[in-house]
Every structure is written in C-alpha cells, then in structure tokens.
Amino acid sequence: MLTELVPVPAGSFRMGSTSFYPEEAPIHTATVGAFGIERHPVTNAQFAEFVDATGYVTVAEKPLDPALYPGVAEADLLPGALVFRPTPGPVDLRDWRQWWDWAGGANWRHPFGPGSDTAGREDHPVVQVAYPDAAAYARWAGRRLPTEAEWEYAARAGSTTTYAWGEEPTVGGALMANTWQGRFPYRNDGANGWVGTSPVGAFPPNGWGLVDMIGNVWEWTTTPFSAYHLPPQQNSCCPPPADPDPSVSQTLKGGSHLCAPEYCHRYRPAARSPQSQDSSTTHIGFRCVVDLD
C-alpha cells in the first residue's frame, strides 16, 4: 500500500543557512509549486511490495561494472553495499572509513550483509537503496522524488527556526528525532529508544503532519549536489531506473540516526550532504512526491 500523501501549498521560503556548514549557503528565497508529499519514508514492507510486483533488482544486488570502476580489484566488484560498524572506541572523525565497511551480500533484504534481514522491521524505512532504486520505486508508484527545495520547504512546514521544532535540539527535554545518542561512532546509548533505524512515526510530526523528515534516514532528492546552492531546479520526474553514474552526487536531506552533534550536526531542514548515485548504505532511504498544480 502506498503512503498517504500530505498536500503542501505553493509558496516561497528562505532556504539554506550560514550558521553551520558552508554548503548550506547562501540563504536565498526559493519558490515551489503545490505538491503532495508522502507522510513518511518508504518502508521495508512497501519496497518489498514494489519488488514483488516488478521483479526489480537493486544496485546493491548487481555486480559493479568494471568500466565504471577502473583499477578496482575484481573481488571488490561483487554485489554488496556500505554498512555502518561502530568502532571499539574514540577515533579520528575525519576518516569515515573507520566506521563504514563494504559488505558483500548487503542489500535492502539483508541490510548488514548475509545473516541479517528486515524481519520485525517491516515498518522501518527501507535502506540500502541507491538513487536509481528510489527513482524506480517512485516511477512504479506514479510519483517522483522531490527536489531539494521541495524537501526543505516541506520539512520546515512554515517554520524559520534552526530545527523543524524550534531553536533547541530537544523540546522540554524530549528528543524530537532519531539521531545518535552518546559518543559517535563507538557508543550509542539508545536514549531515544532506538539504536539504528526506528519505525516510521516513532517521533512527533512536524507542523504539516510529516514524520521522520529529520533523523532516522537521509533521503534522496533529484537535485545534483554542489558546494553551495545553485539556481532552482525544474521539477522533472525521476530518471529511469538505469545504471547509476558513480561520478555524479545527489543531494541528501534530513540527517539520520547516525548524526551526532560532534560529527554530523545535520538533523536540520537546511542541512544537506552529497552522495554518489550508486551508493547504497544503512542510513539512506527516500520518500516520494506528486505535483498538485
């Protein structure tokens, strides 16, 4: 069953930030048309329905094309994906390779590799989906992926504050999103009730009734990443489900359960991050939109 769509009115808003990371600048006025956005990220159960109906095979389930990865050993071209592994203790946070492993056999069915599965997490966001996988689902659903501007506009829900819920990361001491609680990347205390992804809707909705816009999983957008904000992108539909281009990065929004104040202070509407189109990881998902004009 497809996710309920929440109508978002056309409008303009102040997009971006100059208070955190340079790629969030400049602050500028962005305008979007009316659209509907899925109330929550696509879940494991929903993605399974899509795969069952179409026989779709995700990027992580296919061997990598040697032509796209010159110099990479044959053993590293086997199907697989990136998996988060906590470190034994404190590490240099400038080297992400210390907590990300390439796991052969990791994919959306087996997020952490062989021996793992999604049993009991049917209502968690699907992960290990590359950009073409998200686009393929959107096309099957008669929907599309959002632009970065659409996504941020919906996440803000009319707010102008640092966080979607105010100026502080908590409200009355309550956590408002699924983010890392403890010391990254070696100790997650699970103070929010979850270590890893959480069921969609486990945290309060924003002002427009959308859940998990912040935290839980990063979400794909159709906007190519740049080191700063570029002129607005047209709302053209998602690209066809084809082989990804590893040289092209898309803009991710929303932060994830791996975001922590000392490492990834990106659990904010203005935050943005690059990810190559071929990347499948344990902390990236997506949601879809439709035009209402």
PDB file of C-alpha atoms in Angstrom:
ATOM      1  CA  MET A   1       0.000   0.000   0.000  1.00  0.00           C
ATOM      2  CA  LEU A   2       1.366   3.418  -0.950  1.00  0.00           C
ATOM      3  CA  THR A   3       1.974   6.047   1.699  1.00  0.00           C
ATOM      4  CA  GLU A   4      -0.665   8.686   2.329  1.00  0.00           C
ATOM      5  CA  LEU A   5       0.106  11.984   0.591  1.00  0.00           C
ATOM      6  CA  VAL A   6       0.051  15.219   2.585  1.00  0.00           C
ATOM      7  CA  PRO A   7      -0.801  18.288   0.472  1.00  0.00           C
ATOM      8  CA  VAL A   8       1.760  21.088   0.586  1.00  0.00           C
ATOM      9  CA  PRO A   9       0.666  24.552  -0.595  1.00  0.00           C
ATOM     10  CA  ALA A  10       2.661  26.509  -3.152  1.00  0.00           C
ATOM     11  CA  GLY A  11       4.824  29.188  -1.612  1.00  0.00           C
ATOM     12  CA  SER A  12       8.177  30.846  -1.073  1.00  0.00           C
ATOM     13  CA  PHE A  13      10.553  30.467   1.844  1.00  0.00           C
ATOM     14  CA  ARG A  14      14.059  31.325   2.987  1.00  0.00           C
ATOM     15  CA  MET A  15      16.211  28.324   2.132  1.00  0.00           C
ATOM     16  CA  GLY A  16      19.657  27.483   3.464  1.00  0.00           C
ATOM     17  CA  SER A  17      21.759  28.546   6.444  1.00  0.00           C
ATOM     18  CA  THR A  18      25.012  30.341   7.215  1.00  0.00           C
ATOM     19  CA  SER A  19      25.323  29.072  10.790  1.00  0.00           C
ATOM     20  CA  PHE A  20      26.677  25.543  10.328  1.00  0.00           C
ATOM     21  CA  TYR A  21      28.284  24.111   7.166  1.00  0.00           C
ATOM     22  CA  PRO A  22      29.434  26.126   4.121  1.00  0.00           C
ATOM     23  CA  GLU A  23      27.475  24.045   1.602  1.00  0.00           C
ATOM     24  CA  GLU A  24      24.211  25.258   3.182  1.00  0.00           C
ATOM     25  CA  ALA A  25      24.834  28.824   1.988  1.00  0.00           C
ATOM     26  CA  PRO A  26      23.769  31.205   0.675  1.00  0.00           C
ATOM     27  CA  ILE A  27      20.440  31.851   2.327  1.00  0.00           C
ATOM     28  CA  HIS A  28      18.073  32.677  -0.503  1.00  0.00           C
ATOM     29  CA  THR A  29      14.403  32.795  -1.391  1.00  0.00           C
ATOM     30  CA  ALA A  30      13.108  29.610  -3.020  1.00  0.00           C
ATOM     31  CA  THR A  31       9.669  29.137  -4.547  1.00  0.00           C
ATOM     32  CA  VAL A  32       7.869  25.834  -5.063  1.00  0.00           C
ATOM     33  CA  GLY A  33       4.547  24.872  -6.604  1.00  0.00           C
ATOM     34  CA  ALA A  34       1.881  22.902  -4.789  1.00  0.00           C
ATOM     35  CA  PHE A  35       2.721  19.236  -4.323  1.00  0.00           C
ATOM     36  CA  GLY A  36       1.801  16.239  -2.238  1.00  0.00           C
ATOM     37  CA  ILE A  37       4.484  14.506  -0.188  1.00  0.00           C
ATOM     38  CA  GLU A  38       4.409  11.102   1.451  1.00  0.00           C
ATOM     39  CA  ARG A  39       3.771  11.333   5.167  1.00  0.00           C
ATOM     40  CA  HIS A  40       6.694   9.060   5.988  1.00  0.00           C
ATOM     41  CA  PRO A  41       9.682   7.462   4.228  1.00  0.00           C
ATOM     42  CA  VAL A  42       9.065   4.352   2.140  1.00  0.00           C
ATOM     43  CA  THR A  43       9.170   1.308   4.413  1.00  0.00           C
ATOM     44  CA  ASN A  44      10.644  -2.156   4.018  1.00  0.00           C
ATOM     45  CA  ALA A  45       7.150  -3.576   3.511  1.00  0.00           C
ATOM     46  CA  GLN A  46       6.318  -1.046   0.801  1.00  0.00           C
ATOM     47  CA  PHE A  47       9.574  -1.607  -1.059  1.00  0.00           C
ATOM     48  CA  ALA A  48       9.005  -5.367  -0.874  1.00  0.00           C
ATOM     49  CA  GLU A  49       5.597  -4.873  -2.491  1.00  0.00           C
ATOM     50  CA  PHE A  50       7.265  -2.971  -5.339  1.00  0.00           C
ATOM     51  CA  VAL A  51       9.908  -5.674  -5.853  1.00  0.00           C
ATOM     52  CA  ASP A  52       7.307  -8.446  -5.723  1.00  0.00           C
ATOM     53  CA  ALA A  53       5.220  -6.664  -8.359  1.00  0.00           C
ATOM     54  CA  THR A  54       8.055  -5.840 -10.750  1.00  0.00           C
ATOM     55  CA  GLY A  55      10.954  -8.209 -10.095  1.00  0.00           C
ATOM     56  CA  TYR A  56      13.188  -5.159  -9.724  1.00  0.00           C
ATOM     57  CA  VAL A  57      16.820  -5.803  -8.780  1.00  0.00           C
ATOM     58  CA  THR A  58      18.559  -3.050  -6.821  1.00  0.00           C
ATOM     59  CA  VAL A  59      22.002  -1.623  -7.494  1.00  0.00           C
ATOM     60  CA  ALA A  60      23.434  -3.383  -4.419  1.00  0.00           C
ATOM     61  CA  GLU A  61      22.254  -6.735  -5.773  1.00  0.00           C
ATOM     62  CA  LYS A  62      24.152  -6.379  -9.055  1.00  0.00           C
ATOM     63  CA  PRO A  63      27.896  -6.793  -9.726  1.00  0.00           C
ATOM     64  CA  LEU A  64      29.627  -3.476 -10.351  1.00  0.00           C
ATOM     65  CA  ASP A  65      30.617  -2.599 -13.912  1.00  0.00           C
ATOM     66  CA  PRO A  66      34.452  -2.748 -14.153  1.00  0.00           C
ATOM     67  CA  ALA A  67      34.373   0.022 -16.773  1.00  0.00           C
ATOM     68  CA  LEU A  68      32.950   2.413 -14.205  1.00  0.00           C
ATOM     69  CA  TYR A  69      35.490   1.476 -11.541  1.00  0.00           C
ATOM     70  CA  PRO A  70      38.921   1.320 -13.199  1.00  0.00           C
ATOM     71  CA  GLY A  71      41.644  -0.104 -11.006  1.00  0.00           C
ATOM     72  CA  VAL A  72      39.241  -1.699  -8.516  1.00  0.00           C
ATOM     73  CA  ALA A  73      40.004  -5.330  -7.667  1.00  0.00           C
ATOM     74  CA  GLU A  74      37.578  -7.910  -9.060  1.00  0.00           C
ATOM     75  CA  ALA A  75      36.718  -9.089  -5.536  1.00  0.00           C
ATOM     76  CA  ASP A  76      35.508  -5.587  -4.722  1.00  0.00           C
ATOM     77  CA  LEU A  77      33.132  -5.538  -7.704  1.00  0.00           C
ATOM     78  CA  LEU A  78      30.852  -8.222  -6.282  1.00  0.00           C
ATOM     79  CA  PRO A  79      27.322  -7.257  -5.174  1.00  0.00           C
ATOM     80  CA  GLY A  80      27.251  -5.513  -1.816  1.00  0.00           C
ATOM     81  CA  ALA A  81      26.839  -2.214  -0.030  1.00  0.00           C
ATOM     82  CA  LEU A  82      28.194   0.026   2.711  1.00  0.00           C
ATOM     83  CA  VAL A  83      27.404  -0.976   6.286  1.00  0.00           C
ATOM     84  CA  PHE A  84      27.907   1.067   9.452  1.00  0.00           C
ATOM     85  CA  ARG A  85      30.064  -0.652  12.080  1.00  0.00           C
ATOM     86  CA  PRO A  86      30.639   1.012  15.482  1.00  0.00           C
ATOM     87  CA  THR A  87      34.301   1.436  16.338  1.00  0.00           C
ATOM     88  CA  PRO A  88      35.824  -0.056  19.528  1.00  0.00           C
ATOM     89  CA  GLY A  89      36.487   3.413  20.916  1.00  0.00           C
ATOM     90  CA  PRO A  90      37.185   7.050  20.012  1.00  0.00           C
ATOM     91  CA  VAL A  91      38.667   7.628  16.550  1.00  0.00           C
ATOM     92  CA  ASP A  92      39.689  10.495  14.298  1.00  0.00           C
ATOM     93  CA  LEU A  93      36.346  11.734  12.971  1.00  0.00           C
ATOM     94  CA  ARG A  94      37.976  12.996   9.784  1.00  0.00           C
ATOM     95  CA  ASP A  95      38.241   9.442   8.405  1.00  0.00           C
ATOM     96  CA  TRP A  96      34.789   7.942   7.784  1.00  0.00           C
ATOM     97  CA  ARG A  97      36.336   4.699   6.528  1.00  0.00           C
ATOM     98  CA  GLN A  98      36.871   3.670  10.142  1.00  0.00           C
ATOM     99  CA  TRP A  99      33.142   3.078  10.659  1.00  0.00           C
ATOM    100  CA  TRP A 100      31.922   2.227   7.158  1.00  0.00           C
ATOM    101  CA  ASP A 101      32.611  -1.257   5.751  1.00  0.00           C
ATOM    102  CA  TRP A 102      31.928  -2.662   2.307  1.00  0.00           C
ATOM    103  CA  ALA A 103      29.860  -5.796   2.988  1.00  0.00           C
ATOM    104  CA  GLY A 104      29.423  -8.365   0.246  1.00  0.00           C
ATOM    105  CA  GLY A 105      25.823  -9.517   0.062  1.00  0.00           C
ATOM    106  CA  ALA A 106      24.440  -6.449   1.847  1.00  0.00           C
ATOM    107  CA  ASN A 107      21.270  -5.113   0.216  1.00  0.00           C
ATOM    108  CA  TRP A 108      17.776  -3.965   1.151  1.00  0.00           C
ATOM    109  CA  ARG A 109      16.746  -7.517   2.125  1.00  0.00           C
ATOM    110  CA  HIS A 110      19.926  -8.039   4.170  1.00  0.00           C
ATOM    111  CA  PRO A 111      20.940  -4.521   5.275  1.00  0.00           C
ATOM    112  CA  PHE A 112      24.000  -5.597   7.257  1.00  0.00           C
ATOM    113  CA  GLY A 113      25.007  -8.457   4.993  1.00  0.00           C
ATOM    114  CA  PRO A 114      24.299 -12.213   4.971  1.00  0.00           C
ATOM    115  CA  GLY A 115      22.637 -13.327   8.173  1.00  0.00           C
ATOM    116  CA  SER A 116      20.768 -10.056   8.633  1.00  0.00           C
ATOM    117  CA  ASP A 117      17.219  -9.361   7.487  1.00  0.00           C
ATOM    118  CA  THR A 118      14.300  -6.975   7.984  1.00  0.00           C
ATOM    119  CA  ALA A 119      12.062  -9.324   9.986  1.00  0.00           C
ATOM    120  CA  GLY A 120      10.252  -7.312  12.630  1.00  0.00           C
ATOM    121  CA  ARG A 121      11.253  -4.079  10.900  1.00  0.00           C
ATOM    122  CA  GLU A 122       8.662  -4.053   8.152  1.00  0.00           C
ATOM    123  CA  ASP A 123       7.575  -0.572   9.272  1.00  0.00           C
ATOM    124  CA  HIS A 124      11.117   0.835   9.358  1.00  0.00           C
ATOM    125  CA  PRO A 125      12.402   2.902   6.423  1.00  0.00           C
ATOM    126  CA  VAL A 126      13.919   0.800   3.670  1.00  0.00           C
ATOM    127  CA  VAL A 127      17.692   1.296   3.404  1.00  0.00           C
ATOM    128  CA  GLN A 128      20.415   0.067   1.044  1.00  0.00           C
ATOM    129  CA  VAL A 129      18.611   1.773  -1.844  1.00  0.00           C
ATOM    130  CA  ALA A 130      20.718   3.709  -4.356  1.00  0.00           C
ATOM    131  CA  TYR A 131      19.387   6.717  -6.255  1.00  0.00           C
ATOM    132  CA  PRO A 132      18.149   4.692  -9.278  1.00  0.00           C
ATOM    133  CA  ASP A 133      16.358   2.302  -6.906  1.00  0.00           C
ATOM    134  CA  ALA A 134      14.449   5.152  -5.277  1.00  0.00           C
ATOM    135  CA  ALA A 135      13.640   6.606  -8.701  1.00  0.00           C
ATOM    136  CA  ALA A 136      12.388   3.227  -9.941  1.00  0.00           C
ATOM    137  CA  TYR A 137      10.037   2.860  -6.977  1.00  0.00           C
ATOM    138  CA  ALA A 138       8.739   6.398  -7.483  1.00  0.00           C
ATOM    139  CA  ARG A 139       8.005   5.755 -11.145  1.00  0.00           C
ATOM    140  CA  TRP A 140       6.207   2.482 -10.331  1.00  0.00           C
ATOM    141  CA  ALA A 141       4.110   4.326  -7.742  1.00  0.00           C
ATOM    142  CA  GLY A 142       3.174   7.052 -10.234  1.00  0.00           C
ATOM    143  CA  ARG A 143       5.146   9.541  -8.188  1.00  0.00           C
ATOM    144  CA  ARG A 144       8.576  11.127  -8.285  1.00  0.00           C
ATOM    145  CA  LEU A 145      11.401  12.075  -5.955  1.00  0.00           C
ATOM    146  CA  PRO A 146      11.413  15.612  -4.522  1.00  0.00           C
ATOM    147  CA  THR A 147      13.765  18.413  -5.404  1.00  0.00           C
ATOM    148  CA  GLU A 148      15.905  19.725  -2.570  1.00  0.00           C
ATOM    149  CA  ALA A 149      13.791  22.895  -2.374  1.00  0.00           C
ATOM    150  CA  GLU A 150      10.552  20.925  -2.158  1.00  0.00           C
ATOM    151  CA  TRP A 151      12.011  18.699   0.524  1.00  0.00           C
ATOM    152  CA  GLU A 152      13.298  21.579   2.672  1.00  0.00           C
ATOM    153  CA  TYR A 153      10.065  23.539   2.281  1.00  0.00           C
ATOM    154  CA  ALA A 154       8.061  20.537   3.489  1.00  0.00           C
ATOM    155  CA  ALA A 155      10.478  19.847   6.349  1.00  0.00           C
ATOM    156  CA  ARG A 156      10.262  23.427   7.594  1.00  0.00           C
ATOM    157  CA  ALA A 157       6.456  23.367   7.466  1.00  0.00           C
ATOM    158  CA  GLY A 158       6.339  27.137   7.645  1.00  0.00           C
ATOM    159  CA  SER A 159       8.966  27.420  10.385  1.00  0.00           C
ATOM    160  CA  THR A 160      12.057  29.627  10.208  1.00  0.00           C
ATOM    161  CA  THR A 161      13.911  28.126  13.170  1.00  0.00           C
ATOM    162  CA  THR A 162      17.176  26.163  13.212  1.00  0.00           C
ATOM    163  CA  TYR A 163      15.380  22.899  13.854  1.00  0.00           C
ATOM    164  CA  ALA A 164      11.992  21.964  12.479  1.00  0.00           C
ATOM    165  CA  TRP A 165      10.564  22.241  16.008  1.00  0.00           C
ATOM    166  CA  GLY A 166      12.409  25.302  17.385  1.00  0.00           C
ATOM    167  CA  GLU A 167      15.848  26.638  18.246  1.00  0.00           C
ATOM    168  CA  GLU A 168      16.926  23.822  20.561  1.00  0.00           C
ATOM    169  CA  PRO A 169      17.594  20.166  19.675  1.00  0.00           C
ATOM    170  CA  THR A 170      15.077  18.994  22.292  1.00  0.00           C
ATOM    171  CA  VAL A 171      11.678  20.241  23.437  1.00  0.00           C
ATOM    172  CA  GLY A 172      11.193  20.131  27.184  1.00  0.00           C
ATOM    173  CA  GLY A 173      13.977  17.568  27.329  1.00  0.00           C
ATOM    174  CA  ALA A 174      12.217  15.298  24.830  1.00  0.00           C
ATOM    175  CA  LEU A 175      14.054  14.094  21.742  1.00  0.00           C
ATOM    176  CA  MET A 176      12.246  15.052  18.550  1.00  0.00           C
ATOM    177  CA  ALA A 177      14.044  12.830  16.034  1.00  0.00           C
ATOM    178  CA  ASN A 178      16.020   9.610  15.765  1.00  0.00           C
ATOM    179  CA  THR A 179      19.636  10.760  15.989  1.00  0.00           C
ATOM    180  CA  TRP A 180      22.785   9.359  17.603  1.00  0.00           C
ATOM    181  CA  GLN A 181      22.686   9.475  21.406  1.00  0.00           C
ATOM    182  CA  GLY A 182      26.102   9.061  23.006  1.00  0.00           C
ATOM    183  CA  ARG A 183      29.611   9.373  21.577  1.00  0.00           C
ATOM    184  CA  PHE A 184      29.950   8.831  17.844  1.00  0.00           C
ATOM    185  CA  PRO A 185      30.940   6.392  16.361  1.00  0.00           C
ATOM    186  CA  TYR A 186      31.594   3.984  19.202  1.00  0.00           C
ATOM    187  CA  ARG A 187      28.792   4.348  21.756  1.00  0.00           C
ATOM    188  CA  ASN A 188      25.101   4.849  21.077  1.00  0.00           C
ATOM    189  CA  ASP A 189      23.172   4.868  24.342  1.00  0.00           C
ATOM    190  CA  GLY A 190      19.823   4.475  22.604  1.00  0.00           C
ATOM    191  CA  ALA A 191      18.373   7.232  24.788  1.00  0.00           C
ATOM    192  CA  ASN A 192      15.702   7.838  22.156  1.00  0.00           C
ATOM    193  CA  GLY A 193      14.564   4.223  22.389  1.00  0.00           C
ATOM    194  CA  TRP A 194      16.338   3.027  19.258  1.00  0.00           C
ATOM    195  CA  VAL A 195      19.796   2.044  18.071  1.00  0.00           C
ATOM    196  CA  GLY A 196      19.669   2.174  14.290  1.00  0.00           C
ATOM    197  CA  THR A 197      16.503   2.910  12.359  1.00  0.00           C
ATOM    198  CA  SER A 198      13.158   3.317  14.102  1.00  0.00           C
ATOM    199  CA  PRO A 199       9.611   2.602  12.906  1.00  0.00           C
ATOM    200  CA  VAL A 200       8.226   5.450  10.816  1.00  0.00           C
ATOM    201  CA  GLY A 201       6.246   7.809  13.005  1.00  0.00           C
ATOM    202  CA  ALA A 202       8.014   6.908  16.255  1.00  0.00           C
ATOM    203  CA  PHE A 203       8.768  10.609  16.790  1.00  0.00           C
ATOM    204  CA  PRO A 204       6.430  13.632  16.688  1.00  0.00           C
ATOM    205  CA  PRO A 205       5.315  15.011  13.298  1.00  0.00           C
ATOM    206  CA  ASN A 206       6.224  18.460  12.062  1.00  0.00           C
ATOM    207  CA  GLY A 207       3.716  21.267  11.681  1.00  0.00           C
ATOM    208  CA  TRP A 208       2.287  19.778   8.498  1.00  0.00           C
ATOM    209  CA  GLY A 209       1.919  16.261   9.857  1.00  0.00           C
ATOM    210  CA  LEU A 210       5.024  14.781   8.230  1.00  0.00           C
ATOM    211  CA  VAL A 211       7.109  12.319  10.222  1.00  0.00           C
ATOM    212  CA  ASP A 212      10.805  11.445  10.063  1.00  0.00           C
ATOM    213  CA  MET A 213      11.700  14.424   7.889  1.00  0.00           C
ATOM    214  CA  ILE A 214      14.558  14.834  10.344  1.00  0.00           C
ATOM    215  CA  GLY A 215      16.677  11.907  11.519  1.00  0.00           C
ATOM    216  CA  ASN A 216      16.108   8.170  11.056  1.00  0.00           C
ATOM    217  CA  VAL A 217      17.379   8.045   7.432  1.00  0.00           C
ATOM    218  CA  TRP A 218      18.785  10.532   4.958  1.00  0.00           C
ATOM    219  CA  GLU A 219      16.524  10.991   1.927  1.00  0.00           C
ATOM    220  CA  TRP A 220      17.390  11.209  -1.771  1.00  0.00           C
ATOM    221  CA  THR A 221      16.438  14.285  -3.803  1.00  0.00           C
ATOM    222  CA  THR A 222      16.683  14.906  -7.542  1.00  0.00           C
ATOM    223  CA  THR A 223      18.957  17.913  -7.023  1.00  0.00           C
ATOM    224  CA  PRO A 224      22.589  17.297  -8.029  1.00  0.00           C
ATOM    225  CA  PHE A 225      24.920  18.276  -5.197  1.00  0.00           C
ATOM    226  CA  SER A 226      27.074  21.377  -5.419  1.00  0.00           C
ATOM    227  CA  ALA A 227      29.350  23.058  -2.903  1.00  0.00           C
ATOM    228  CA  TYR A 228      26.769  25.819  -2.477  1.00  0.00           C
ATOM    229  CA  HIS A 229      23.186  26.478  -3.514  1.00  0.00           C
ATOM    230  CA  LEU A 230      22.652  26.910  -7.260  1.00  0.00           C
ATOM    231  CA  PRO A 231      19.617  28.338  -9.115  1.00  0.00           C
ATOM    232  CA  PRO A 232      16.405  26.311  -8.719  1.00  0.00           C
ATOM    233  CA  GLN A 233      15.927  23.002 -10.494  1.00  0.00           C
ATOM    234  CA  GLN A 234      12.870  22.152 -12.555  1.00  0.00           C
ATOM    235  CA  ASN A 235      10.560  19.558 -11.027  1.00  0.00           C
ATOM    236  CA  SER A 236      11.126  16.984 -13.760  1.00  0.00           C
ATOM    237  CA  CYS A 237      10.356  13.398 -12.869  1.00  0.00           C
ATOM    238  CA  CYS A 238      12.856  10.946 -11.684  1.00  0.00           C
ATOM    239  CA  PRO A 239      15.378   9.460 -14.122  1.00  0.00           C
ATOM    240  CA  PRO A 240      14.644   5.966 -15.450  1.00  0.00           C
ATOM    241  CA  PRO A 241      15.873   3.055 -13.329  1.00  0.00           C
ATOM    242  CA  ALA A 242      19.211   2.549 -15.059  1.00  0.00           C
ATOM    243  CA  ASP A 243      22.813   2.066 -14.048  1.00  0.00           C
ATOM    244  CA  PRO A 244      23.927   4.902 -11.762  1.00  0.00           C
ATOM    245  CA  ASP A 245      26.776   7.262 -12.550  1.00  0.00           C
ATOM    246  CA  PRO A 246      29.298   6.999  -9.679  1.00  0.00           C
ATOM    247  CA  SER A 247      30.824  10.326 -10.725  1.00  0.00           C
ATOM    248  CA  VAL A 248      27.574  12.198 -10.003  1.00  0.00           C
ATOM    249  CA  SER A 249      26.386  13.007  -6.490  1.00  0.00           C
ATOM    250  CA  GLN A 250      22.832  13.793  -5.490  1.00  0.00           C
ATOM    251  CA  THR A 251      21.773  15.950  -2.552  1.00  0.00           C
ATOM    252  CA  LEU A 252      20.612  14.125   0.562  1.00  0.00           C
ATOM    253  CA  LYS A 253      18.405  15.814   3.139  1.00  0.00           C
ATOM    254  CA  GLY A 254      17.260  15.295   6.707  1.00  0.00           C
ATOM    255  CA  GLY A 255      20.137  13.662   8.545  1.00  0.00           C
ATOM    256  CA  SER A 256      19.936  10.177  10.014  1.00  0.00           C
ATOM    257  CA  HIS A 257      20.225   8.036  13.123  1.00  0.00           C
ATOM    258  CA  LEU A 258      24.000   8.364  12.728  1.00  0.00           C
ATOM    259  CA  CYS A 259      24.033  12.160  13.084  1.00  0.00           C
ATOM    260  CA  ALA A 260      25.603  13.455  16.302  1.00  0.00           C
ATOM    261  CA  PRO A 261      26.493  16.988  17.473  1.00  0.00           C
ATOM    262  CA  GLU A 262      30.237  16.325  17.359  1.00  0.00           C
ATOM    263  CA  TYR A 263      30.263  14.765  13.908  1.00  0.00           C
ATOM    264  CA  CYS A 264      27.190  15.335  11.740  1.00  0.00           C
ATOM    265  CA  HIS A 265      25.131  18.224  13.063  1.00  0.00           C
ATOM    266  CA  ARG A 266      22.823  17.833  10.100  1.00  0.00           C
ATOM    267  CA  TYR A 267      19.497  16.940  11.708  1.00  0.00           C
ATOM    268  CA  ARG A 268      18.094  20.277  10.489  1.00  0.00           C
ATOM    269  CA  PRO A 269      15.968  21.271   7.467  1.00  0.00           C
ATOM    270  CA  ALA A 270      18.764  23.369   5.939  1.00  0.00           C
ATOM    271  CA  ALA A 271      21.377  20.620   6.166  1.00  0.00           C
ATOM    272  CA  ARG A 272      22.488  18.874   3.001  1.00  0.00           C
ATOM    273  CA  SER A 273      25.023  16.211   2.091  1.00  0.00           C
ATOM    274  CA  PRO A 274      26.403  14.682  -1.129  1.00  0.00           C
ATOM    275  CA  GLN A 275      26.083  11.018  -2.051  1.00  0.00           C
ATOM    276  CA  SER A 276      27.086   9.314  -5.280  1.00  0.00           C
ATOM    277  CA  GLN A 277      24.205   7.862  -7.270  1.00  0.00           C
ATOM    278  CA  ASP A 278      25.497   4.315  -6.876  1.00  0.00           C
ATOM    279  CA  SER A 279      25.718   4.408  -3.074  1.00  0.00           C
ATOM    280  CA  SER A 280      23.625   2.037  -1.001  1.00  0.00           C
ATOM    281  CA  THR A 281      24.065   2.374   2.760  1.00  0.00           C
ATOM    282  CA  THR A 282      22.383   1.520   6.044  1.00  0.00           C
ATOM    283  CA  HIS A 283      21.314   5.122   6.668  1.00  0.00           C
ATOM    284  CA  ILE A 284      19.799   6.338   3.361  1.00  0.00           C
ATOM    285  CA  GLY A 285      16.158   5.998   2.329  1.00  0.00           C
ATOM    286  CA  PHE A 286      13.635   8.136   0.466  1.00  0.00           C
ATOM    287  CA  ARG A 287      10.057   9.356   0.121  1.00  0.00           C
ATOM    288  CA  CYS A 288       8.056  10.433  -2.933  1.00  0.00           C
ATOM    289  CA  VAL A 289       6.023  13.436  -4.051  1.00  0.00           C
ATOM    290  CA  VAL A 290       3.422  14.282  -6.703  1.00  0.00           C
ATOM    291  CA  ASP A 291       2.590  17.567  -8.422  1.00  0.00           C
ATOM    292  CA  LEU A 292      -0.707  19.163  -7.427  1.00  0.00           C
ATOM    293  CA  ASP A 293      -0.694  22.101  -9.863  1.00  0.00           C
TER     294      ASP A 293
END
